[in-house]
Amino acid sequence: MTATYTPRPPIWCAGCGHFGVQSALITALREAGVPQHQVLILAGIGCSGTIQNNLGTYGYHALHGRVLPAATGAALADPALTVVAAGGDGDGYAIGAGHLVHTFRRNPAFTYLLMNNATYGLTKGQDSPTAALIHPEHREGALDGILLGLGITASTFLARGYSGHPEQLVRLVAAALEHARSGKGFGFVEVLSPCVTYQDTYPLWNSAVYDLDTAAGYDPTDRSGAFAACLRVMGEGRIPIGLVYRGGPAAFVPDPAPARATLSGLRSQYESIMAGYRA
Ligand code: SF4
Ligand code: MG
């Protein structure tokens, strides 16, 4: 847990796509007028997982692949808090993939920024679950978080941005924040965020992205239409970006009171156990 409000300079390589994600988040939070002390950024493991060290908000560095359960707990415990989870494609699509599935299904009200660079940057460029985005001949197919979310009908907000399209990225992050902050549910934004050191995908993705936001007749409230459009674009070897889907069933808005009551009970049990060790 970050103990102070003093952010540190990012440790990222010059040109890393994560700078664009951080900039978009800061701009979107500022435009929404959310004070820093009402924001909690939770991050996973990897280069992207250091984002919470760079921002003057509350911060929490979760276990590898476990940022979504921690963020769900925070969002349920304090609905007034603006909760933002962040992590990479390894954290969210490999070790944490099961949590992503169930977070789509539960639809808790927080935002998740998944920085997808199709590689394991922190450990020097091994293949990740989205490596086929860079290597189409790869023996393993890429996991597509947007299609995954579309296939879980309780999902309510699905977008894909690109660090190379900063103005659109701010709009998408702002829309996800608004979706979560207004209690509609889980705002999922996958960001194509190139790792310039081990897999510089800027040249590839500059020409591969296909912007659904400007596609004639595209309706982001039509789940089956969104699915068909994404498959068509991907079939042409391109990557759909933009606001893919917004809508779905009513958000899961739990009553936080029982959770707090349970937690306070657990605390007294915990203190009793710890006192036993000290005796
Ligand atoms: Fe970014 Fe890659 Fe450097 Fe990590 S190794 S900071 S992902 S450019
Ligand atoms: Mg990665």
Tab-separated table of C-alpha atoms and ligand atoms in Angstrom, residues 11-18 47-48 117 119 121-122 124 193-199, ligand 1:
chain	number	residue	atom	x	y	z
A	11	ILE	CA	10.582	3.376	-14.240
A	12	TRP	CA	9.412	2.726	-17.827
A	13	CYS	CA	11.708	2.811	-20.863
A	14	ALA	CA	11.529	5.993	-22.930
A	15	GLY	CA	8.730	5.603	-25.476
A	16	CYS	CA	6.871	2.818	-23.622
A	17	GLY	CA	3.161	2.811	-24.462
A	18	HIS	CA	2.319	2.830	-20.766
A	47	CYS	CA	5.980	-3.055	-15.997
A	48	SER	CA	2.365	-1.861	-16.158
A	117	ASN	CA	1.805	-5.202	-25.379
A	119	THR	CA	4.701	-9.721	-24.560
A	121	GLY	CA	8.127	-6.859	-21.000
A	122	LEU	CA	9.422	-6.960	-17.425
A	124	LYS	CA	12.573	-9.366	-21.293
A	193	SER	CA	0.407	-0.317	-25.351
A	194	PRO	CA	3.618	-1.187	-27.204
A	195	CYS	CA	6.748	-2.427	-25.444
A	196	VAL	CA	9.283	-0.454	-27.461
A	197	THR	CA	12.241	-2.289	-25.959
A	198	TYR	CA	11.333	-5.930	-26.669
A	199	GLN	CA	8.407	-5.831	-29.151
B	1	SF4	FE1	7.633	-0.615	-21.374
B	1	SF4	FE2	8.727	-2.784	-22.467
B	1	SF4	FE3	10.275	-1.037	-21.162
B	1	SF4	FE4	8.548	-2.580	-19.833
B	1	SF4	S1	10.350	-3.297	-20.990
B	1	SF4	S2	8.882	-0.372	-19.509
B	1	SF4	S3	6.807	-2.709	-21.268
B	1	SF4	S4	9.126	-0.629	-23.065
